Amino acid sequence: MTKLTHLTMADALAGLAAKEFTAVELTQAHLDAMAATKELNAYIIETPDVALKQAADADARYAKGEQRALDGLPLGIKDLFCTEGVQTTAASHILDGFVPPYESTVTTQLFRDGAVMLGKLNLDEFAMGSANITSHYGPVISPWSPKDEAGNFTRKLVPGGSSGGSAAAVAARLALGATGTDTGGSIRQPASFVGIVGIKPTYGRCSRWGIVAFASSLDQAGPMTRTVKDAALMLRSMAGYDPKDSTSIDVPVPDYAAALTGDIRGLRVGIPKEYRVDGMPAEIEKLWQQGIEWLKAAGATPVEISLPHTKYALPAYYIVAPAEASSNLARYDGVRFGLRVEGKDLKEMYENTRAEGFGAEVKRRIMIGTYVLSAGYYDAYYLKAQKVRARIAEDFTKAYELCDVILTPTAPSAAFGIGEKMDDPIAMYLNDVFTVPANLAGLPGLSVPAGLSGEGLPLGLQVLGRPFDEATVLKVGHVIEQAAGPQPLPPLVS
Amino acid sequence: MSLDKATVAKIAHLARIKVPDSDLEQLAGELNTIMHWVEMLGEVDTQNVEPMTSVVAANLRRRPDAVTDGGYPEKVVANATDATENFFSVPKVVE
């Protein structure tokens, strides 16, 4: 029998329903696996008591035949989601000791449907990063990192970021699935780096209520799983209208799993010519061509499209996101929660608290945001970036007159080592060159594993869709997944 | 245009982050790298383009102006370093 930790969510549900194993056994198998892989630093805290209680409740429902959509499935929760009674850190020193007195809407809905919380997953501080190296709790190590015969890492690879703990945990079989959030690629890029599936839904699809805010007009929650079908199952529970989030959209949530028919005949797949960026490795270009061939073989029609403002997406993002962050992070001042560092007066207490509580990357972004919003620079930077954002969104609207989905690589490279790309912030920002435009335009985007690099590391392809058309995005991702066939396991678990 | 040390010190003050004088030079360098990179936005023609503040419809929903939550001050102050009788305490502001 397959190890319990290696099951897909769909197979685990079937096994639980058939009484092949219990939710407590399934949960305990994950807690044991977590105990054996602490070196990855995927979890900030583990919550075995919560998990085993939830699992026992799930078993009681199975015994009565009253099981729910995700009943008894052990998941990891990115530590950006507030969880009632369980510490929530956003991987920042400044939230030291913060225990939310409320539960985020997304986790509320997952628990409503029977999901089990194994613990809170590591991330870049306040979700600001693309390598999970800015966490106050230390970097996450990818389970794809090579080891020598003695079992020591010979090179520590990043899992991507900011949802790096989520990505590492799902790839290393330390959770059947995990929640992520994506402001500029933070679900899709780490999914690509560790060889799993991740979808950022349309802005407004999942409630942001109770998620620690980074950039409010860009942030979206989504699932990270090992199969497209699992992403479909998990997204259905996470999504839905929430009156507590003023940007939540009141539209029905479809049965996404039912959309995975494999039938994409006649679908027009846009191939944006501007995504052939300078210096992109030949293996990524090759994978992209392979993806086009797979979709063609399944009956879809590739269409060349143009997204002329693509190269301006990253710089526009690095004005809009820091501006919103500088405003959102103003609340961390040592008064109401988290860290307080005393000073000679109130103002110095604020300055000392924020100097000690925030890490270097977060400070850099708050300062950029403060600058572009300050008197005299607002029009030149912030307003200009918002206008460029409008043109980027318009590019997609025009493109969708010619195609139904868009296919691109997820990231311009495979995973790199911890400590690389550290000197130059812009080199790090370029990780998100293919993912950021979908955030600026609010569109759904999925990363699906499609093959390996020359070094044997996972590479993903990205499928973008029309607003609220996650169903088609998942359907196309499923076709790619089937065509690519079974992918190798990370060395840590194989 | 470049940010000098004085401008960086002013931004740090506006952001309420204490930055030691010895760090200003390096921080100015980092911020300048980013600000020079975003200058490329100047190439985009944005004449007659409305700034995009949100991807969702501009009209926010309305709800009845009624109290729907609250009544638990002890929960509200539960995470404060220094709370007295359901109030947040801060260093003295007025002399």
XYZ file of C-alpha atoms in Angstrom:
589
model
C 0.000 0.000 0.000
C 1.108 3.552 -0.719
C 2.482 5.357 2.327
C -0.277 7.453 3.861
C 1.764 10.645 3.477
C 2.185 9.992 -0.269
C -1.549 9.876 -1.047
C -3.251 12.572 -3.038
C -6.100 14.377 -1.271
C -8.593 12.667 -3.590
C -7.191 9.195 -2.799
C -7.035 9.955 0.926
C -10.737 10.904 0.875
C -11.553 7.623 -0.866
C -9.445 5.644 1.635
C -11.087 7.348 4.596
C -14.562 6.741 3.197
C -13.704 3.068 2.580
C -12.387 2.798 6.194
C -8.959 1.646 4.955
C -7.393 3.950 7.549
C -8.596 6.584 9.980
C -8.077 10.337 9.937
C -6.108 9.986 13.180
C -3.745 7.476 11.506
C -3.392 9.728 8.472
C -2.666 12.722 10.697
C -0.219 10.814 12.900
C 1.689 9.650 9.793
C 2.167 13.301 8.854
C 3.176 14.351 12.373
C 5.799 11.560 12.328
C 7.097 12.689 8.929
C 7.310 16.282 10.221
C 9.312 15.137 13.242
C 11.796 13.383 10.930
C 12.380 16.370 8.624
C 12.900 19.330 10.960
C 16.031 20.224 8.967
C 13.814 21.665 6.200
C 12.437 24.282 8.621
C 9.100 24.129 6.789
C 6.896 24.652 9.855
C 7.237 27.600 12.246
C 5.067 25.782 14.762
C 3.428 22.391 14.731
C -0.046 21.994 16.233
C -0.358 18.243 16.959
C -3.002 18.706 19.667
C -5.269 20.703 17.360
C -4.620 18.243 14.522
C -5.377 15.080 16.463
C -8.547 16.590 17.936
C -9.756 17.652 14.481
C -8.850 14.217 13.089
C -10.788 12.434 15.846
C -13.809 14.630 15.108
C -13.496 13.712 11.429
C -13.360 10.013 12.265
C -16.549 10.365 14.310
C -18.269 11.905 11.278
C -17.040 9.116 8.980
C -18.390 6.546 11.465
C -21.814 8.171 11.171
C -21.577 8.577 7.381
C -21.702 12.362 7.752
C -18.331 13.210 6.234
C -17.643 16.611 4.705
C -15.814 17.734 1.537
C -12.260 17.630 2.970
C -12.947 15.601 6.077
C -9.832 14.382 7.855
C -7.298 15.729 5.332
C -4.140 17.012 7.088
C -3.097 20.394 5.696
C -0.433 22.966 6.502
C -1.452 26.606 6.930
C 0.855 29.403 5.789
C 1.651 31.472 8.870
C 0.079 34.519 7.276
C -3.446 33.266 8.033
C -4.719 34.247 11.472
C -5.710 31.148 13.418
C -7.723 31.565 16.594
C -5.700 30.652 19.665
C -2.626 29.642 17.618
C 0.321 32.024 17.256
C 0.520 33.852 13.930
C 3.852 35.439 13.082
C 3.956 36.346 9.366
C 7.576 35.156 9.911
C 8.315 38.535 11.490
C 9.961 39.379 14.808
C 7.504 42.269 15.150
C 4.568 39.875 15.681
C 6.294 38.121 18.593
C 3.743 36.479 20.841
C 0.707 37.430 18.745
C -2.168 34.976 19.228
C -5.190 35.973 17.123
C -8.538 36.051 18.917
C -10.234 35.263 15.577
C -9.969 32.882 12.632
C -9.388 33.915 9.004
C -12.293 33.280 6.639
C -10.289 30.902 4.434
C -9.215 28.678 7.353
C -12.723 28.874 8.817
C -14.054 27.437 5.558
C -11.383 24.723 5.382
C -12.187 23.645 8.951
C -15.936 23.835 8.189
C -15.250 21.224 5.501
C -13.317 18.985 7.913
C -9.667 19.840 7.116
C -7.053 19.138 9.801
C -4.362 21.744 10.642
C -0.901 20.211 11.145
C 0.804 23.517 11.899
C 1.769 26.965 10.649
C 4.154 27.077 7.688
C 7.245 29.223 7.263
C 7.315 32.044 4.693
C 9.234 35.157 3.744
C 8.703 37.906 6.312
C 5.282 39.446 5.596
C 5.332 37.410 2.352
C 8.000 39.714 0.926
C 10.469 37.559 -0.983
C 10.928 34.952 -3.673
C 13.254 32.490 -1.936
C 11.989 32.146 1.645
C 15.239 33.583 2.959
C 13.795 36.663 4.700
C 11.952 34.770 7.458
C 12.786 35.716 11.052
C 12.598 31.972 11.710
C 15.327 31.135 9.218
C 15.275 29.959 5.599
C 13.287 26.971 4.389
C 15.324 24.298 2.598
C 13.884 22.632 -0.487
C 13.465 18.838 -0.290
C 15.144 18.848 -3.722
C 18.483 19.844 -2.127
C 21.148 17.232 -2.861
C 22.804 15.302 -0.011
C 26.047 13.377 0.288
C 26.249 9.768 1.421
C 26.494 10.816 5.063
C 23.140 12.550 4.723
C 24.440 16.132 4.791
C 23.223 18.703 2.310
C 25.865 19.418 -0.340
C 23.884 22.419 -1.593
C 20.882 23.991 0.056
C 18.302 24.984 -2.539
C 15.572 27.529 -1.935
C 11.942 26.344 -2.191
C 10.943 29.696 -3.743
C 8.830 32.221 -1.943
C 7.056 33.650 -0.315
C 5.008 30.471 0.308
C 8.247 28.466 0.668
C 7.222 26.493 3.753
C 3.957 25.530 2.050
C 5.814 24.409 -1.076
C 8.480 22.442 0.813
C 5.916 20.748 3.080
C 3.667 19.599 0.228
C 6.618 18.397 -1.894
C 8.254 16.617 1.076
C 4.990 14.852 2.005
C 4.621 16.780 5.279
C 1.038 17.783 4.378
C -1.431 16.623 1.734
C -1.895 20.242 0.728
C -1.258 23.729 2.061
C -2.627 27.221 1.880
C -0.554 29.868 0.155
C -0.931 33.523 -0.692
C 0.193 35.207 -3.890
C 0.887 38.934 -4.222
C 3.367 38.766 -7.113
C 3.877 35.036 -7.645
C 4.195 33.698 -4.095
C 2.088 30.597 -4.796
C 3.092 29.863 -8.392
C 6.880 30.425 -8.273
C 7.493 28.162 -5.232
C 5.111 25.560 -6.731
C 7.299 25.586 -9.846
C 10.537 25.345 -7.805
C 9.467 22.211 -5.893
C 7.362 20.470 -8.536
C 3.839 20.886 -7.178
C 0.598 22.552 -8.300
C -0.399 26.017 -7.105
C -3.202 28.305 -8.182
C -3.714 31.985 -7.506
C -7.419 32.576 -8.052
C -8.991 35.707 -9.470
C -8.702 38.702 -7.140
C -11.890 38.689 -5.071
C -12.439 34.917 -5.287
C -11.037 34.070 -1.820
C -11.670 36.318 1.145
C -8.645 38.230 2.435
C -10.242 38.664 5.871
C -7.889 37.473 8.587
C -4.871 37.181 6.293
C -2.001 39.445 7.383
C -2.042 42.127 4.672
C 0.934 42.840 2.416
C -0.460 44.679 -0.650
C -4.234 44.705 -0.435
C -5.029 45.272 -4.106
C -2.839 42.310 -5.133
C -3.006 39.694 -2.333
C -4.961 36.489 -3.008
C -5.039 33.155 -1.179
C -4.942 29.830 -2.994
C -4.190 26.124 -2.601
C -0.846 24.344 -3.078
C -1.210 20.625 -3.757
C 0.413 17.690 -5.535
C -2.242 17.309 -8.252
C -4.532 19.604 -10.210
C -7.552 17.669 -8.949
C -6.484 18.292 -5.342
C -6.131 22.007 -6.108
C -9.665 21.928 -7.531
C -11.026 20.260 -4.370
C -9.221 22.597 -1.992
C -10.020 25.789 -3.913
C -13.718 25.000 -3.790
C -13.577 25.090 0.018
C -11.364 28.188 0.220
C -13.336 30.301 -2.261
C -16.589 32.163 -1.824
C -18.179 35.469 -1.018
C -17.420 37.020 2.360
C -19.145 40.220 3.509
C -16.170 40.885 5.825
C -13.891 41.550 2.810
C -15.128 44.551 0.827
C -13.299 43.270 -2.288
C -14.790 39.787 -2.091
C -16.984 39.089 -5.117
C -20.437 37.570 -4.785
C -20.398 34.981 -7.567
C -21.127 31.236 -7.319
C -18.191 28.862 -6.758
C -18.338 26.068 -9.330
C -17.455 22.412 -8.772
C -13.903 22.763 -10.092
C -13.134 19.035 -10.010
C -16.051 18.439 -12.380
C -14.363 20.742 -14.901
C -11.368 18.395 -15.287
C -12.777 16.612 -18.322
C -9.603 16.557 -20.398
C -11.570 18.021 -23.284
C -9.887 21.172 -24.554
C -10.752 20.732 -28.227
C -11.115 24.077 -29.951
C -9.696 26.036 -27.015
C -7.464 28.925 -28.108
C -4.200 29.098 -26.168
C -2.443 32.467 -26.271
C 1.362 32.436 -26.486
C 2.639 35.902 -25.554
C 5.706 36.803 -27.586
C 6.933 39.264 -24.929
C 7.546 36.385 -22.504
C 10.651 35.346 -24.480
C 12.897 37.388 -22.227
C 16.614 37.966 -22.740
C 18.788 35.428 -21.040
C 16.012 32.899 -20.488
C 17.613 29.430 -20.333
C 17.087 27.288 -23.447
C 15.584 24.508 -21.304
C 12.745 26.807 -20.217
C 12.034 27.765 -23.827
C 12.066 24.063 -24.711
C 9.630 23.202 -21.939
C 7.310 25.966 -23.089
C 7.343 24.577 -26.655
C 6.660 21.133 -25.237
C 3.644 22.523 -23.381
C 2.319 24.065 -26.603
C 2.727 20.699 -28.367
C 0.876 18.860 -25.584
C -2.094 21.233 -25.770
C -2.113 21.035 -29.585
C -2.148 17.250 -29.411
C -5.192 17.507 -27.124
C -7.042 19.550 -29.735
C -6.321 23.134 -28.643
C -5.151 25.845 -31.023
C -2.094 27.935 -30.162
C -2.432 31.636 -31.038
C 0.415 34.137 -30.906
C -0.632 37.129 -28.826
C 1.031 40.335 -27.694
C 1.135 41.742 -24.171
C 3.190 44.826 -25.054
C 3.602 46.230 -21.530
C 4.954 43.038 -19.972
C 8.407 44.475 -19.218
C 6.853 47.301 -17.206
C 4.894 44.962 -14.914
C 7.742 44.375 -12.444
C 8.723 48.034 -11.972
C 5.034 49.013 -11.639
C 4.631 46.237 -9.073
C 7.649 47.462 -7.112
C 5.937 50.819 -6.667
C 2.352 49.681 -6.062
C 3.155 46.786 -3.697
C 5.597 48.691 -1.424
C 3.232 51.684 -1.327
C 0.385 49.505 -0.090
C 2.749 47.642 2.246
C 4.031 50.844 3.832
C 0.454 51.754 4.643
C -0.614 48.270 5.822
C 2.469 47.803 7.986
C 1.982 51.134 9.750
C -0.115 49.221 12.302
C 2.973 47.506 13.752
C 4.002 50.097 16.294
C 4.387 48.216 19.565
C 1.120 49.484 21.041
C -1.613 46.927 20.420
C 0.174 43.621 19.729
C 3.531 42.024 19.108
C 6.963 43.355 19.929
C 7.508 46.587 21.896
C 10.944 48.165 22.282
C 10.840 51.041 24.753
C 12.156 54.514 23.975
C 12.401 57.865 25.738
C 9.009 58.897 24.348
C 6.188 57.506 22.211
C 7.826 58.402 18.898
C 11.101 56.767 19.851
C 9.204 53.699 21.014
C 7.650 53.432 17.531
C 11.020 53.896 15.843
C 12.846 51.441 18.080
C 10.104 48.826 17.805
C 10.015 49.022 14.018
C 13.812 49.106 13.673
C 14.195 45.933 15.712
C 11.006 44.194 14.613
C 11.302 44.386 10.815
C 13.965 42.632 8.742
C 16.064 44.299 6.022
C 13.830 43.487 3.028
C 10.647 44.612 4.802
C 12.324 47.880 5.851
C 13.530 48.451 2.290
C 10.007 48.034 0.929
C 8.397 50.212 3.607
C 10.928 52.936 2.806
C 10.312 52.677 -0.960
C 6.578 52.805 -0.315
C 6.881 55.766 2.028
C 9.002 57.601 -0.529
C 6.686 57.066 -3.520
C 3.679 58.157 -1.481
C 5.372 61.218 0.000
C 4.538 64.775 -0.999
C 6.147 65.750 -4.284
C 6.710 62.180 -5.516
C 3.178 60.771 -5.445
C 2.319 61.765 -9.032
C 5.701 60.916 -10.506
C 5.849 57.420 -9.055
C 2.653 56.118 -7.491
C 0.129 57.624 -9.902
C 2.346 56.762 -12.860
C 2.595 53.127 -11.709
C -1.185 52.927 -11.337
C -1.598 54.193 -14.892
C 0.908 51.646 -16.183
C -1.033 49.024 -14.242
C -4.148 50.055 -16.177
C -2.296 49.547 -19.462
C -1.085 46.093 -18.386
C -4.659 45.084 -17.513
C -5.812 46.441 -20.879
C -3.202 44.241 -22.636
C -4.885 41.165 -21.144
C -8.404 42.352 -22.014
C -7.334 42.722 -25.647
C -5.503 39.378 -25.638
C -8.600 37.573 -24.384
C -10.439 38.685 -27.523
C -8.102 36.315 -29.378
C -7.610 33.473 -26.892
C -9.241 31.670 -23.963
C -6.176 30.969 -21.813
C -2.511 31.988 -21.908
C 0.435 29.592 -21.549
C 3.836 30.769 -20.248
C 6.700 29.421 -18.172
C 6.091 30.024 -14.436
C 9.583 31.273 -13.591
C 12.657 32.207 -15.629
C 14.830 29.576 -13.897
C 14.809 26.469 -11.734
C 15.483 26.761 -7.985
C 18.798 28.320 -6.947
C 20.928 27.929 -3.855
C 20.437 29.746 -0.561
C 22.797 32.719 -0.580
C 22.702 33.186 -4.361
C 21.074 36.306 -5.891
C 21.427 37.973 -2.487
C 23.577 40.960 -3.441
C 21.202 42.567 -5.891
C 17.544 43.027 -4.900
C 16.532 43.410 -8.543
C 18.014 40.027 -9.540
C 15.787 38.514 -6.861
C 12.743 40.502 -8.022
C 13.192 39.119 -11.566
C 12.042 35.703 -10.315
C 8.519 37.042 -10.557
C 8.750 38.453 -14.079
C 6.170 35.978 -15.480
C 3.856 35.877 -12.464
C 3.463 39.555 -11.469
C 1.320 40.646 -14.478
C -1.565 38.364 -13.379
C -1.579 40.021 -9.945
C -1.639 43.506 -11.433
C -4.565 42.505 -13.673
C -6.274 40.396 -10.975
C -6.369 37.274 -13.178
C -6.272 33.602 -12.145
C -2.984 31.771 -12.705
C -1.896 28.186 -12.152
C 1.550 26.588 -12.061
C 1.734 22.905 -12.965
C 4.870 20.718 -12.949
C 5.914 20.008 -16.539
C 9.408 18.545 -16.417
C 12.927 18.829 -15.052
C 15.846 21.120 -15.757
C 19.218 19.813 -16.947
C 20.229 19.692 -13.282
C 17.204 17.520 -12.488
C 15.182 20.245 -10.763
C 11.440 20.829 -11.310
C 10.142 23.377 -13.800
C 6.552 24.557 -14.044
C 4.318 25.936 -16.752
C 1.831 28.694 -16.020
C -1.749 28.842 -17.304
C -3.513 32.220 -17.025
C -7.247 32.630 -17.523
C -10.063 35.126 -17.760
C -11.437 36.651 -14.549
C -13.339 34.031 -12.505
C -12.564 31.308 -15.043
C -10.461 29.157 -12.714
C -12.390 26.145 -14.060
C -10.830 26.454 -17.534
C -7.393 27.203 -16.051
C -7.599 24.006 -13.975
C -8.888 22.020 -16.969
C -5.904 23.076 -19.090
C -3.500 22.471 -16.197
C -4.931 18.974 -15.837
C -4.267 18.255 -19.531
C -0.631 19.368 -19.104
C -0.316 17.248 -15.954
C -1.614 14.158 -17.781
C 0.629 14.771 -20.798
C 3.734 15.325 -18.659
C 3.089 12.055 -16.841
C 4.259 11.065 -13.359
C 7.049 13.337 -12.101
C 9.979 12.121 -9.992
C 9.876 12.576 -6.219
C 12.273 14.946 -4.469
C 15.414 13.097 -3.283
C 14.436 13.589 0.356
C 11.370 11.343 0.013
C 12.292 9.008 -2.839
C 17.209 61.785 -9.591
C 19.070 60.269 -6.679
C 18.270 59.875 -3.029
C 20.944 61.345 -0.783
C 21.600 60.518 2.836
C 19.427 63.378 4.088
C 16.446 62.217 2.012
C 16.847 58.655 3.246
C 16.958 59.919 6.837
C 13.746 61.858 6.181
C 12.001 58.806 4.695
C 13.114 56.695 7.661
C 11.645 59.298 9.975
C 8.344 59.368 8.037
C 8.248 55.557 8.172
C 9.039 55.633 11.919
C 12.017 53.307 11.545
C 15.209 54.188 13.421
C 18.150 53.986 11.031
C 21.614 54.626 12.493
C 23.615 57.294 10.612
C 26.216 54.671 9.769
C 23.627 52.697 7.744
C 22.260 55.620 5.711
C 24.902 55.456 2.980
C 24.323 51.785 2.183
C 20.542 52.099 2.387
C 20.657 55.074 0.018
C 22.601 52.911 -2.434
C 20.044 50.093 -2.263
C 17.064 52.406 -2.620
C 18.690 54.221 -5.528
C 19.251 50.945 -7.372
C 15.534 50.225 -7.123
C 14.399 53.776 -7.907
C 16.653 53.970 -10.992
C 15.242 50.665 -12.214
C 11.628 51.845 -11.918
C 12.467 54.982 -13.927
C 11.770 52.872 -17.041
C 8.056 53.442 -16.407
C 8.631 56.868 -17.930
C 8.799 55.178 -21.350
C 5.115 54.176 -21.170
C 2.574 56.501 -22.740
C -0.050 57.082 -20.063
C -1.726 60.119 -21.585
C -5.479 59.959 -20.885
C -5.108 56.733 -18.895
C -7.056 56.538 -15.650
C -4.979 55.267 -12.719
C -6.035 51.769 -11.706
C -6.648 51.517 -7.978
C -8.370 48.155 -7.947
C -9.228 45.358 -10.321
C -12.731 45.088 -8.894
C -15.635 47.453 -9.518
C -15.137 50.918 -8.068
C -18.407 51.079 -6.142
C -18.038 49.469 -2.763
C -21.013 47.635 -1.339
C -23.055 49.333 1.327
C -24.519 47.822 4.448
C -26.912 49.089 7.092
C -25.150 51.364 9.563
C -25.657 49.037 12.504
C -23.457 47.662 15.266
C -22.825 44.024 14.372
C -19.772 43.180 16.428
C -17.942 44.089 19.615
C -18.520 43.980 23.333
C -15.331 42.121 24.193
C -12.657 44.683 25.101
C -10.591 42.085 26.972
C -10.142 40.170 23.681
C -9.201 43.377 21.878
C -6.386 44.197 24.303
C -5.350 40.575 24.918
C -2.246 40.888 22.734
C -1.015 44.240 24.049
C 2.345 44.407 25.821
C 0.931 46.892 28.254
C -2.833 47.056 28.834
C -4.528 48.587 31.847
C -8.231 48.148 32.513
C -8.996 47.379 28.858
C -6.957 50.354 27.605
C -3.722 50.287 25.609
C -0.922 52.025 27.505
C 1.818 54.071 25.859
C 4.614 56.302 27.164
C 3.427 59.720 28.318
C 2.832 62.034 25.331
C 1.884 65.361 26.984
C 4.306 66.901 29.486
